[in-house]
């Protein structure tokens, strides 16, 4: 039986990991159901295609207030609601539902940032509100265990890896980083790492794709380090596949994450990764010493050391590339699609 499914997201027109997951969810549900996206922000063309979506409603585009979410939900009258949250949206939606005397029995909260990364007052709000949802979908085992200890119903569903079955025979001298240019993503740390790495490997370049509020600050940092000829800010890139395909190593220096899609995308392109062991996500994706390196959070010297190792040692580099296919099984598309579909058949 065809069901009406509503996905609520902060900005369906953006190009970050949450929008990528939203796109995947529409692929899971769209062919057999009626899928509608309600976006708080954004207008114009979406970055992702959302091929199986009946319509996208943007509150910003129609001049409606964020606080009118519940009114729009009632007009749509969905069988199931999925709230994709980077932190505040699941809390806000719960409170708006309480004030409107609307039950959350058909609503799933999809949490895309680790619980441990929030300040204490946000954690308290999460503890109070998340227990009213039908179920909370989390990305990592660590978050699942934490919510279970708080008596909050939850299920871990990882992000998927769409394997490209690439066999790498060359090592491009390009390190790649993709993400919003915000404090969370730690690009400032990556630039500090690059200033040390580049002294040993001046024939390599660093490509950084993304936009954000820290862009000018990061460009100034690059200038102060005299790295203008080796670090390139690419902005918002439509064809990120080309970036992954042309890169030699992927680097991630985030201060915190959920389950970073960029690491899964890097795996899909058989691209070795060096990443800080931040909360949470990298530890569940990277198999240290098999398909990448997991570095103690903040240890810049070891990060540089492992980047140099991959740049210098072809045997290790190509072994990591070939190992990735075997270490990606837990993130298979079909397995994860089935988990999403089970939620609306329970």
Coordinates of C-alpha atoms in Angstrom, one line a residue:
X1 CA 0.0 0.0 0.0
X2 CA 1.4 3.4 -1.0
X3 CA 2.1 5.7 1.9
X4 CA 2.7 9.4 2.2
X5 CA 6.1 10.2 3.6
X6 CA 7.2 13.6 4.7
X7 CA 10.9 14.4 5.2
X8 CA 11.6 17.6 7.1
X9 CA 15.1 19.1 6.7
X10 CA 16.7 22.5 7.4
X11 CA 17.8 23.1 3.8
X12 CA 17.1 20.7 1.0
X13 CA 18.9 23.1 -1.4
X14 CA 22.3 22.7 0.2
X15 CA 24.9 20.2 -0.7
X16 CA 26.2 18.7 2.6
X17 CA 26.0 15.2 4.0
X18 CA 22.5 15.6 5.5
X19 CA 21.1 16.5 2.1
X20 CA 22.9 13.6 0.5
X21 CA 21.2 11.3 3.1
X22 CA 17.9 12.9 2.4
X23 CA 18.4 12.1 -1.3
X24 CA 19.2 8.5 -0.4
X25 CA 16.0 8.3 1.7
X26 CA 13.9 9.5 -1.2
X27 CA 15.5 6.7 -3.3
X28 CA 14.5 4.2 -0.7
X29 CA 10.9 5.4 -0.3
X30 CA 10.1 7.2 -3.5
X31 CA 9.5 4.4 -6.0
X32 CA 6.7 2.8 -3.9
X33 CA 5.4 5.8 -2.0
X34 CA 4.5 9.4 -2.2
X35 CA 7.4 11.4 -0.8
X36 CA 7.3 15.1 0.0
X37 CA 10.2 17.3 1.4
X38 CA 9.5 20.2 3.7
X39 CA 12.6 22.5 3.8
X40 CA 12.9 25.3 6.3
X41 CA 15.4 27.2 4.1
X42 CA 16.5 27.5 0.5
X43 CA 15.0 28.3 -2.9
X44 CA 15.8 27.7 -6.6
X45 CA 17.3 24.5 -7.9
X46 CA 18.4 21.8 -5.5
X47 CA 21.9 20.4 -5.5
X48 CA 20.7 16.8 -5.5
X49 CA 18.2 15.6 -8.0
X50 CA 15.6 14.1 -5.6
X51 CA 14.2 12.1 -8.6
X52 CA 11.5 10.2 -6.6
X53 CA 10.0 13.3 -4.8
X54 CA 6.5 14.4 -5.6
X55 CA 7.2 18.0 -4.4
X56 CA 9.5 20.1 -2.4
X57 CA 8.0 22.9 -0.2
X58 CA 10.4 25.6 1.0
X59 CA 9.1 27.8 3.9
X60 CA 11.6 30.5 2.9
X61 CA 10.5 30.4 -0.7
X62 CA 6.8 30.9 0.2
X63 CA 7.6 33.4 2.9
X64 CA 6.3 31.2 5.8
X65 CA 7.7 31.2 9.3
X66 CA 9.6 28.2 10.7
X67 CA 7.0 28.1 13.4
X68 CA 4.4 27.2 10.8
X69 CA 5.9 23.7 10.3
X70 CA 3.1 22.0 12.1
X71 CA 0.4 23.7 10.1
X72 CA 2.1 22.5 6.9
X73 CA 2.5 19.0 8.3
X74 CA -1.2 18.9 9.1
X75 CA -2.1 20.1 5.6
X76 CA 0.1 17.4 4.0
X77 CA -1.3 14.7 6.4
X78 CA 1.6 12.2 6.1
X79 CA 1.5 8.6 7.3
X80 CA 5.1 9.0 8.4
X81 CA 7.4 12.0 9.2
X82 CA 11.2 12.0 9.2
X83 CA 12.9 15.0 10.9
X84 CA 16.5 15.2 9.7
X85 CA 18.3 17.1 12.4
X86 CA 21.8 18.6 12.8
X87 CA 20.9 19.4 16.4
X88 CA 18.2 21.9 17.0
X89 CA 15.5 20.8 14.5
X90 CA 14.4 17.6 16.3
X91 CA 14.1 19.6 19.5
X92 CA 12.2 22.5 17.8
X93 CA 9.8 20.1 16.0
X94 CA 9.1 18.3 19.3
X95 CA 8.2 21.5 21.1
X96 CA 6.1 22.8 18.3
X97 CA 4.2 19.5 18.3
X98 CA 3.6 19.7 22.0
X99 CA 2.2 23.2 21.8
X100 CA 0.0 22.1 18.9
X101 CA -1.2 19.0 20.8
X102 CA 0.2 16.9 18.0
X103 CA 1.5 13.4 18.7
X104 CA 4.9 12.2 17.5
X105 CA 3.8 8.6 17.3
X106 CA 4.4 8.5 13.5
X107 CA 7.5 10.6 13.6
X108 CA 11.2 9.6 13.5
X109 CA 14.0 11.9 14.5
X110 CA 17.1 11.3 12.4
X111 CA 20.1 12.6 14.4
X112 CA 23.1 13.5 12.2
X113 CA 25.4 15.0 14.9
X114 CA 26.9 13.0 17.8
X115 CA 25.1 13.5 21.1
X116 CA 28.4 13.9 22.9
X117 CA 29.3 17.0 20.8
X118 CA 26.5 19.1 22.2
X119 CA 26.7 21.4 25.3
X120 CA 25.1 20.3 28.5
X121 CA 21.9 22.3 28.0
X122 CA 21.3 20.9 24.5
X123 CA 21.8 17.4 25.9
X124 CA 19.1 18.0 28.4
X125 CA 16.7 19.2 25.7
X126 CA 17.6 16.1 23.7
X127 CA 17.0 13.8 26.6
X128 CA 13.6 15.4 27.2
X129 CA 12.3 15.6 23.6
X130 CA 13.8 12.6 21.8
X131 CA 11.9 10.1 24.0
X132 CA 8.6 11.3 22.5
X133 CA 9.5 10.3 19.0
X134 CA 8.4 6.9 17.5
X135 CA 12.1 6.1 17.2
X136 CA 15.4 8.0 17.0
X137 CA 17.7 7.1 14.1
X138 CA 21.4 7.5 14.8
X139 CA 24.4 6.9 12.7
X140 CA 26.9 5.3 15.1
X141 CA 27.0 2.5 17.7
X142 CA 28.3 5.0 20.3
X143 CA 25.2 7.2 20.0
X144 CA 22.9 4.2 20.0
X145 CA 24.4 2.9 23.2
X146 CA 24.1 6.3 24.8
X147 CA 20.4 6.8 23.9
X148 CA 19.6 3.2 25.0
X149 CA 21.2 4.0 28.4
X150 CA 18.8 7.0 28.6
X151 CA 15.8 4.8 27.8
X152 CA 15.3 6.4 24.4
X153 CA 14.1 4.1 21.6
X154 CA 16.6 4.2 18.8
X155 CA 18.0 2.3 15.8
X156 CA 21.5 2.7 14.2
X157 CA 21.3 3.0 10.5
X158 CA 24.6 3.9 8.8
X159 CA 25.1 6.0 5.8
X160 CA 25.6 3.9 2.6
X161 CA 28.7 3.4 0.4
X162 CA 27.9 3.3 -3.3
X163 CA 31.1 1.4 -4.4
X164 CA 32.5 2.5 -7.8
X165 CA 34.7 -0.6 -8.0
X166 CA 37.7 1.6 -8.9
X167 CA 41.1 -0.2 -9.3
X168 CA 43.7 2.5 -8.6
X169 CA 46.9 2.0 -10.5
X170 CA 48.2 5.6 -10.1
X171 CA 48.7 7.9 -7.1
X172 CA 47.7 11.5 -8.0
X173 CA 49.7 14.0 -5.9
X174 CA 46.5 15.6 -4.6
X175 CA 45.0 15.6 -1.1
X176 CA 41.3 16.3 -1.0
X177 CA 39.0 17.7 1.7
X178 CA 35.3 18.4 1.2
X179 CA 33.0 20.1 3.7
X180 CA 31.5 23.3 5.0
X181 CA 34.1 26.0 5.8
X182 CA 33.0 26.2 9.4
X183 CA 34.8 25.8 12.7
X184 CA 33.4 22.2 13.2
X185 CA 35.2 20.9 10.1
X186 CA 38.6 21.9 11.3
X187 CA 40.0 23.2 8.0
X188 CA 42.2 25.5 10.0
X189 CA 43.9 22.4 11.5
X190 CA 44.3 20.9 8.0
X191 CA 46.1 24.1 6.8
X192 CA 48.5 23.8 9.8
X193 CA 49.1 20.1 8.9
X194 CA 49.7 21.1 5.3
X195 CA 52.3 23.7 6.2
X196 CA 54.4 20.8 7.6
X197 CA 53.6 18.2 4.9
X198 CA 54.3 20.7 2.1
X199 CA 57.9 21.3 3.3
X200 CA 58.6 17.6 2.6
X201 CA 56.3 17.2 -0.5
X202 CA 56.3 20.5 -2.4
X203 CA 55.0 18.7 -5.6
X204 CA 51.6 17.9 -3.9
X205 CA 48.5 20.1 -3.8
X206 CA 45.6 20.4 -1.4
X207 CA 42.1 20.8 -2.9
X208 CA 39.4 22.1 -0.5
X209 CA 35.8 22.1 -1.7
X210 CA 33.0 23.8 0.1
X211 CA 31.8 27.2 1.3
X212 CA 31.1 28.7 4.7
X213 CA 31.5 31.6 7.2
X214 CA 35.2 30.8 7.9
X215 CA 36.3 31.1 4.2
X216 CA 38.0 34.5 4.5
X217 CA 39.7 33.6 7.8
X218 CA 41.0 30.4 6.2
X219 CA 42.3 32.2 3.1
X220 CA 44.1 34.6 5.4
X221 CA 45.7 31.7 7.2
X222 CA 46.9 30.2 3.9
X223 CA 48.5 33.6 3.0
X224 CA 50.2 33.8 6.4
X225 CA 51.7 30.4 5.9
X226 CA 52.8 31.2 2.3
X227 CA 50.9 28.3 0.9
X228 CA 48.9 30.1 -1.8
X229 CA 50.4 28.0 -4.6
X230 CA 49.6 24.7 -3.0
X231 CA 46.1 25.1 -1.4
X232 CA 43.1 25.7 -3.6
X233 CA 39.6 26.6 -2.4
X234 CA 37.2 25.3 -5.0
X235 CA 33.9 26.6 -3.5
X236 CA 30.7 24.7 -4.1
X237 CA 31.5 21.9 -6.6
X238 CA 28.6 20.3 -8.5
X239 CA 30.6 17.3 -9.8
X240 CA 32.4 16.0 -6.6
X241 CA 32.9 12.6 -8.2
X242 CA 35.6 14.1 -10.4
X243 CA 37.3 15.5 -7.3
X244 CA 37.4 12.0 -5.6
X245 CA 38.5 10.3 -8.8
X246 CA 41.4 12.7 -9.4
X247 CA 42.6 12.8 -5.7
X248 CA 45.3 10.6 -4.2
X249 CA 44.5 10.9 -0.5
X250 CA 41.5 12.1 1.5
X251 CA 42.1 14.1 4.7
X252 CA 39.5 14.9 7.4
X253 CA 40.3 17.1 10.4
X254 CA 36.8 17.7 11.8
X255 CA 36.4 18.5 15.5
X256 CA 33.2 16.5 15.6
X257 CA 30.9 14.6 13.2
X258 CA 28.0 12.2 13.0
X259 CA 28.9 9.6 10.4
X260 CA 30.7 11.6 7.8
X261 CA 29.4 11.0 4.3
X262 CA 32.7 12.3 2.9
X263 CA 34.6 9.4 4.3
X264 CA 32.1 6.9 2.9
X265 CA 32.4 8.7 -0.5
X266 CA 36.2 8.5 -0.3
X267 CA 35.9 4.7 0.4
X268 CA 33.5 4.3 -2.6
X269 CA 36.3 5.7 -4.8
X270 CA 39.0 3.4 -3.2
X271 CA 40.7 6.5 -1.7
X272 CA 42.9 6.0 1.4
X273 CA 41.9 8.3 4.3
X274 CA 43.8 10.0 7.1
X275 CA 41.4 11.4 9.7
X276 CA 41.3 12.6 13.3
X277 CA 39.5 10.3 15.7
X278 CA 37.0 12.9 16.5
X279 CA 33.6 12.2 18.1
X280 CA 32.0 10.4 16.2
X281 CA 32.1 8.5 13.0
X282 CA 35.7 8.1 11.7
X283 CA 36.4 5.2 14.1
X284 CA 33.4 3.3 12.6
X285 CA 34.4 3.9 9.0
X286 CA 38.2 3.7 9.0
X287 CA 40.0 0.4 9.7
X288 CA 43.3 1.8 11.0
X289 CA 46.3 0.3 9.2
X290 CA 44.1 -1.5 6.6
X291 CA 42.4 1.2 4.5
X292 CA 43.5 4.4 6.2
X293 CA 44.9 6.0 9.3
X294 CA 42.9 7.1 12.4
X295 CA 44.9 9.8 14.3
X296 CA 44.4 10.8 17.9
X297 CA 42.3 13.9 17.8
X298 CA 44.5 17.0 17.6
X299 CA 47.8 15.2 17.1
X300 CA 49.1 17.2 14.1
X301 CA 52.6 15.7 14.0
X302 CA 51.3 12.1 13.7
X303 CA 48.8 13.3 11.1
X304 CA 51.6 14.7 9.0
X305 CA 53.6 11.5 9.5
X306 CA 50.9 9.3 8.1
X307 CA 50.2 11.6 5.2
X308 CA 53.9 11.4 4.3
X309 CA 53.8 7.6 4.7
X310 CA 51.0 7.3 2.1
X311 CA 52.7 9.8 -0.2
X312 CA 56.1 8.0 0.0
X313 CA 55.3 4.3 0.3
X314 CA 53.6 2.9 -2.8
X315 CA 53.2 -0.6 -1.3
X316 CA 51.2 0.7 1.7
X317 CA 49.2 3.1 -0.5
X318 CA 48.0 0.6 -3.0
X319 CA 47.4 -2.1 -0.4
X320 CA 45.0 0.4 1.3
X321 CA 43.3 1.0 -2.0
X322 CA 42.7 -2.7 -2.7
X323 CA 41.6 -3.4 1.0
X324 CA 38.7 -0.8 0.8
X325 CA 36.3 -3.0 -1.1
X326 CA 36.4 -5.7 1.7
X327 CA 36.1 -3.2 4.5
X328 CA 33.0 -1.5 3.0
X329 CA 30.6 -4.4 3.4
X330 CA 28.8 -3.0 6.5
X331 CA 27.8 0.0 4.5
X332 CA 26.3 -1.7 1.4
X333 CA 23.5 0.2 -0.2
X334 CA 21.0 -2.7 -0.3
X335 CA 21.5 -3.6 3.3
X336 CA 20.9 0.0 4.4
X337 CA 17.9 0.5 2.1
X338 CA 16.3 -2.5 3.7
X339 CA 16.7 -1.0 7.2
X340 CA 15.0 2.3 6.1
X341 CA 12.1 0.4 4.4
X342 CA 11.5 -1.7 7.5
X343 CA 10.7 1.4 9.5
X344 CA 7.5 2.0 7.6
X345 CA 6.4 -1.7 7.6
X346 CA 6.6 -2.3 11.4

